[in-house]
PDB file of C-alpha atoms in Angstrom:
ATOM      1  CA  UNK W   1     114.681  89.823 117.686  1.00 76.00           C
ATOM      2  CA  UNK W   2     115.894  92.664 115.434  1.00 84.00           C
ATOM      3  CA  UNK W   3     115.502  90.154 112.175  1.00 85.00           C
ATOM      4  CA  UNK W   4     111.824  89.148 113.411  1.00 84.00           C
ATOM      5  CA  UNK W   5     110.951  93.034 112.968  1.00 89.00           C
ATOM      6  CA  UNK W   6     113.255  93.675 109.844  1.00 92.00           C
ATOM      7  CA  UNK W   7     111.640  90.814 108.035  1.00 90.00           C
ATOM      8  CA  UNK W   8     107.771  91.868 109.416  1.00 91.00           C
ATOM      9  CA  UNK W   9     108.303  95.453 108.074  1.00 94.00           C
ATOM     10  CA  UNK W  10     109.543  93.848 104.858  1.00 95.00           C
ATOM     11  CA  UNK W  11     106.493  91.834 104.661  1.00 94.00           C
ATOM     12  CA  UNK W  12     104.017  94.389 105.635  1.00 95.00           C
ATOM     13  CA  UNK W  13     105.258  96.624 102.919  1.00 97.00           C
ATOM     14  CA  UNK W  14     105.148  93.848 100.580  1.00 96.00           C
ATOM     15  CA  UNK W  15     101.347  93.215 101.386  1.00 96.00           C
ATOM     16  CA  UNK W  16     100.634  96.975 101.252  1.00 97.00           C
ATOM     17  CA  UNK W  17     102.458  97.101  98.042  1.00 97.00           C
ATOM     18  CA  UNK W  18     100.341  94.409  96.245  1.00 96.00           C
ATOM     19  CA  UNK W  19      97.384  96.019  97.722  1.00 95.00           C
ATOM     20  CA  UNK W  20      98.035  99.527  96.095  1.00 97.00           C
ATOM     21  CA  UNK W  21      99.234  97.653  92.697  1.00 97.00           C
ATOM     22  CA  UNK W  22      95.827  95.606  93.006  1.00 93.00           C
ATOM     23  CA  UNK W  23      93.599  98.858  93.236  1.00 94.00           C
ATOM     24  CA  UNK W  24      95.392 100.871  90.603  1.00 95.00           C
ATOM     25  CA  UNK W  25      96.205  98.872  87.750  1.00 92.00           C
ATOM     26  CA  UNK W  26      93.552  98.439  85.098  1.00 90.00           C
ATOM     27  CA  UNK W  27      94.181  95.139  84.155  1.00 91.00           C
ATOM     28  CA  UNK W  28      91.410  93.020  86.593  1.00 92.00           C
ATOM     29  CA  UNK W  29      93.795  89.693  86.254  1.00 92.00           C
ATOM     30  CA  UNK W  30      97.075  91.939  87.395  1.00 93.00           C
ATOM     31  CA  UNK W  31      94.844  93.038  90.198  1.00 93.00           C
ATOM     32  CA  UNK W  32      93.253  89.709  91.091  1.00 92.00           C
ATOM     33  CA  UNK W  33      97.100  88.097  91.120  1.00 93.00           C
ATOM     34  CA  UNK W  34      98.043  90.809  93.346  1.00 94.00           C
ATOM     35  CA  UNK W  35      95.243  90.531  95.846  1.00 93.00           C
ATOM     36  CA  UNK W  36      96.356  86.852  96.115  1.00 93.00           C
ATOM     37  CA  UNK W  37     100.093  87.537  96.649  1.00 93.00           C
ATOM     38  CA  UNK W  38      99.005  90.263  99.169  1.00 94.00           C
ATOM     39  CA  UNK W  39      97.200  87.076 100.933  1.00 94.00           C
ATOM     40  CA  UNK W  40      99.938  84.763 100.764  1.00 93.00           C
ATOM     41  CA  UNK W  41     102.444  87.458 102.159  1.00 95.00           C
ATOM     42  CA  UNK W  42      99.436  87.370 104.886  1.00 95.00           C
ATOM     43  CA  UNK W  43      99.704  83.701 105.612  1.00 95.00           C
ATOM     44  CA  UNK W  44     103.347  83.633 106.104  1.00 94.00           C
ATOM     45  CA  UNK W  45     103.273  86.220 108.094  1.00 94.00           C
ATOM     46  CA  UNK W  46     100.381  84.392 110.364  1.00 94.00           C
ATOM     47  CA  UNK W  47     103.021  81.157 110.193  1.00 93.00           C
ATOM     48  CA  UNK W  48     105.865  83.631 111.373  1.00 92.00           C
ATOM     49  CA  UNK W  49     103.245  84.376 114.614  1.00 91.00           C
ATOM     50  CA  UNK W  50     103.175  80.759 115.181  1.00 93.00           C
ATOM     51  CA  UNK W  51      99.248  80.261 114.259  1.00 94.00           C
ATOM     52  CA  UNK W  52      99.708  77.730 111.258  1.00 94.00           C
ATOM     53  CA  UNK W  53      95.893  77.067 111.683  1.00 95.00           C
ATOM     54  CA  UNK W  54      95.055  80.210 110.886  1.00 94.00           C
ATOM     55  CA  UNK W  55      97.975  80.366 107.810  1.00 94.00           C
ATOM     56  CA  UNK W  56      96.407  77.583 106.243  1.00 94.00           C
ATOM     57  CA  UNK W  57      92.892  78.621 106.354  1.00 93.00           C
ATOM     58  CA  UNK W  58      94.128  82.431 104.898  1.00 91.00           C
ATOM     59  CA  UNK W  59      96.327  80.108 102.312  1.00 91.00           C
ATOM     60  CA  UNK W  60      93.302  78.016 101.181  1.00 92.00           C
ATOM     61  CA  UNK W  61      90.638  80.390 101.100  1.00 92.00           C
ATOM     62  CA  UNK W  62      91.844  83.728 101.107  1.00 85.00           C
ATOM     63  CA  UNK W  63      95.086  83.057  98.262  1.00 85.00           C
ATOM     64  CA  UNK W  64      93.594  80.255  96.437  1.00 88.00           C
ATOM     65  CA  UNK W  65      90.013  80.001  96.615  1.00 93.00           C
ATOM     66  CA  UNK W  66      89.523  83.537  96.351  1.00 92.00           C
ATOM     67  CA  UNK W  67      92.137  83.879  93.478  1.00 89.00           C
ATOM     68  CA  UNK W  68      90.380  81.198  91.625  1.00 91.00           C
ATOM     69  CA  UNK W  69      87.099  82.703  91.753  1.00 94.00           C
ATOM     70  CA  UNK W  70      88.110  85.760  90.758  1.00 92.00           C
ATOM     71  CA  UNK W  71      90.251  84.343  87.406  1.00 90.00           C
ATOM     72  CA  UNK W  72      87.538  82.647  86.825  1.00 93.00           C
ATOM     73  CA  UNK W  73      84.425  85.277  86.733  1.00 93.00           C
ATOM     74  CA  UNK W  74      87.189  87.790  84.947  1.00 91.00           C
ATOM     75  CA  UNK W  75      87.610  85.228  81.993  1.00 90.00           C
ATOM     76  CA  UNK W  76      83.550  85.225  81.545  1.00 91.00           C
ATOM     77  CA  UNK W  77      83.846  88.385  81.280  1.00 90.00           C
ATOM     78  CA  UNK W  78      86.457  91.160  80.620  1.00 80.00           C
ATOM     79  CA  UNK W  79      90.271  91.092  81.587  1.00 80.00           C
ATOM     80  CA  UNK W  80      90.540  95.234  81.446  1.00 79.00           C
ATOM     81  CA  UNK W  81      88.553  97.815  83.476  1.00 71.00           C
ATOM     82  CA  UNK W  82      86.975 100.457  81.361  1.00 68.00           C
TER      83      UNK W  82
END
């Protein structure tokens, strides 16, 4: 039981951590990469909870999907935030 919690506060601080790094850097592809890792940290942790239904959905959509979309409108336009 103590490693369940050890390794959710490591992974919760992880996800926190990207999400800072994604809303401070200026570089819009840094910050799209790190909203996606924050969501992958996400899914695992929704796998670690026992809901893979739910891990694959936040996996597909929410990490790659998402992700995509985002490298994809930032190369039409500008990589850094003025």
């Amino acid at each position: 039981m103590i490693e369940f919690t050890i390794i959710s506060w490591i992974m919760a601080l992880l996800v926190i951590g990207a999400a800072i790094y994604a809303i401070e850097t200026k570089d819009l592809l840094s910050s799209a990469i790190a909203a996606g890792v924050a969501s992958l940290v996400v899914s695992i942790m929704f796998l670690i909870l026992q809901a893979p239904d739910v891990a694959i959905t936040e996996a597909s959509i929410g990490a790659g999907l998402t992700m995509a979309i985002f490298v994809y409108a930032i190369g039409k336009t500008g990589r850094w935030e003025k």
